[in-house]
Short mmCIF file of C-alpha atoms in Angstrom, two decimals:
data_model
loop_
_atom_site.label_atom_id
_atom_site.label_comp_id
_atom_site.label_asym_id
_atom_site.label_seq_id
_atom_site.Cartn_x
_atom_site.Cartn_y
_atom_site.Cartn_z
CA MET D 297 42.87 38.65 -78.48
CA LYS D 298 39.49 39.67 -77.45
CA LYS D 299 39.66 37.05 -74.45
CA PHE D 300 43.08 38.28 -73.62
CA LEU D 301 41.58 42.00 -73.27
CA ASN D 302 38.71 40.78 -71.11
CA ILE D 303 41.15 38.87 -68.68
CA GLY D 304 43.27 42.04 -68.57
CA PHE D 305 40.52 44.37 -67.91
CA SER D 306 38.83 42.18 -65.41
CA ALA D 307 42.37 41.66 -63.21
CA VAL D 308 42.46 45.63 -63.40
CA LEU D 309 38.83 46.07 -61.84
CA LEU D 310 39.73 43.38 -59.40
CA GLY D 311 42.86 44.97 -58.30
CA LEU D 312 40.83 48.23 -57.95
CA PHE D 313 38.11 46.48 -55.87
CA PHE D 314 40.78 45.36 -53.18
CA THR D 315 42.69 48.52 -52.89
CA SER D 316 42.07 50.25 -49.68
CA CYS D 317 40.09 53.53 -49.83
CA LYS D 318 39.21 54.05 -46.29
CA ASP D 319 39.33 57.25 -44.54
CA ASP D 320 40.94 56.21 -41.65
CA ASP D 321 44.06 54.99 -42.78
CA ASP D 322 47.60 56.15 -40.86
CA TYR D 323 47.97 59.49 -42.87
CA GLN D 324 48.68 62.58 -40.92
CA THR D 325 48.17 66.40 -42.45
CA VAL D 326 50.99 68.85 -41.24
CA GLU D 327 49.04 71.75 -39.70
CA SER D 328 51.94 74.07 -38.94
CA ILE D 329 55.71 74.45 -38.99
CA ASP D 330 57.39 76.14 -35.81
CA LYS D 331 60.86 76.65 -34.24
CA ILE D 332 61.93 73.70 -31.75
CA LYS D 333 65.05 74.62 -29.61
CA ILE D 334 68.02 72.54 -30.19
CA ASP D 335 69.01 70.72 -26.83
CA SER D 336 72.51 69.89 -27.62
CA VAL D 337 75.02 69.77 -30.40
CA LYS D 338 77.74 66.87 -31.20
CA ILE D 339 80.65 67.97 -33.36
CA VAL D 340 82.98 65.35 -34.00
CA ASN D 341 86.05 67.41 -34.99
CA ASP D 342 86.68 71.00 -33.84
CA THR D 343 89.33 71.22 -36.70
CA MET D 344 88.82 70.30 -40.29
CA ASP D 345 89.98 70.92 -44.05
CA VAL D 346 88.55 73.62 -46.25
CA PHE D 347 85.95 72.00 -48.93
CA THR D 348 85.67 68.85 -46.59
CA ILE D 349 82.27 68.03 -45.04
CA GLN D 350 81.61 67.22 -41.47
CA SER D 351 77.98 66.05 -40.26
CA ILE D 352 76.81 67.91 -37.25
CA ARG D 353 74.39 66.23 -34.82
CA THR D 354 71.42 68.37 -32.99
CA TYR D 355 69.20 66.60 -30.63
CA SER D 356 65.65 68.38 -29.65
CA THR D 357 62.80 66.99 -27.68
CA TYR D 358 59.45 66.70 -28.98
CA PRO D 359 56.24 66.60 -26.64
CA SER D 360 54.50 63.95 -28.88
CA HIS D 361 54.97 61.67 -31.91
CA CYS D 362 52.51 64.24 -33.68
CA GLU D 363 55.75 66.45 -34.00
CA GLY D 364 58.85 65.78 -36.04
CA PHE D 365 61.89 67.18 -37.61
CA TYR D 366 60.93 69.57 -40.70
CA GLY D 367 64.39 71.41 -41.40
CA TYR D 368 66.98 73.86 -40.62
CA ASP D 369 67.28 77.34 -41.32
CA TYR D 370 71.06 78.14 -41.78
CA ILE D 371 71.96 81.61 -42.18
CA HIS D 372 75.39 83.35 -42.96
CA ASN D 373 75.70 85.99 -40.67
CA GLU D 374 78.86 87.74 -40.54
CA ASN D 375 81.88 86.38 -42.52
CA LEU D 376 82.48 83.28 -40.56
CA THR D 377 79.24 83.27 -38.27
CA ARG D 378 76.39 80.79 -38.97
CA THR D 379 73.13 80.66 -36.99
CA ILE D 380 71.05 77.44 -37.28
CA THR D 381 67.46 77.04 -36.17
CA ALA D 382 65.65 73.91 -36.34
CA TYR D 383 61.90 73.55 -37.36
CA LYS D 384 59.39 71.05 -36.50
CA TYR D 385 56.08 70.17 -38.10
CA ILE D 386 52.98 69.72 -36.22
CA SER D 387 50.52 67.17 -37.69
CA THR D 388 46.73 65.86 -36.86
CA GLY D 389 46.13 62.11 -36.53
CA PRO D 390 46.58 59.32 -34.33
CA CYS D 391 49.73 59.84 -32.56
CA THR D 392 51.25 58.74 -29.18
CA GLN D 393 51.70 61.66 -26.66
CA SER D 394 55.17 60.54 -25.16
CA VAL D 395 58.08 62.64 -25.26
CA TYR D 396 60.97 61.79 -27.33
CA THR D 397 64.35 63.04 -28.37
CA GLY D 398 64.98 63.44 -31.97
CA THR D 399 68.50 63.40 -33.50
CA ASN D 400 69.22 65.36 -36.91
CA GLN D 401 72.12 66.41 -38.52
CA ILE D 402 73.40 68.93 -40.91
CA ASN D 403 76.41 68.99 -43.17
CA PHE D 404 78.91 71.64 -42.58
CA SER D 405 81.02 72.47 -45.53
CA PRO D 406 83.35 75.30 -45.21
CA GLN D 407 84.30 77.17 -48.60
CA GLN D 408 87.29 79.28 -46.78
CA THR D 409 89.84 78.83 -43.87
CA GLY D 410 89.52 80.49 -40.62
CA THR D 411 87.57 79.88 -37.26
CA TYR D 412 83.88 79.56 -37.65
CA THR D 413 81.36 80.27 -35.24
CA LEU D 414 78.17 78.34 -35.34
CA LYS D 415 75.44 79.33 -33.16
CA PHE D 416 72.05 76.84 -32.48
CA TRP D 417 69.14 78.32 -31.16
CA ASN D 418 68.17 77.00 -27.93
CA GLY D 419 65.19 78.77 -27.11
CA GLY D 420 64.39 82.40 -26.72
CA THR D 421 67.59 84.55 -26.85
CA ASN D 422 69.47 81.38 -25.90
CA TRP D 423 72.17 79.86 -28.52
CA ILE D 424 74.54 77.04 -28.34
CA THR D 425 77.98 78.19 -29.73
CA LYS D 426 80.60 76.04 -31.13
CA THR D 427 83.71 76.84 -33.05
CA ILE D 428 85.42 74.88 -35.82
CA VAL D 429 88.98 75.96 -37.19
CA VAL D 430 89.08 75.49 -40.60
CA LYS D 431 92.66 74.61 -42.33
#
């Protein structure tokens, strides 16, 4: 039994020895969060049933691969008006400086019938406005 414990302990030490602890691994630290304008919006159905779910795609342009999608701020304004703002993270670390378009989605699940107005932030005081009729 003692020999078995020695072999097990040696295996654990050997595993720790071969585990990388380098400081230059491909880890990035999120430095900040900021708004990113939504360039375009794709809604598949402009009419849907109440209590169903529709995925809405948004597209944003990121200036480098040190930035990426963080999340949405989804606000119920008036009765059937919603404003959606996208946020990006900004990180440090090795990254390419090439511009790329990020595709993200938000699930829309209306809880009452009516004509919903969805406003997506497009920079400054600009909004992309879409309507969805819910039956």
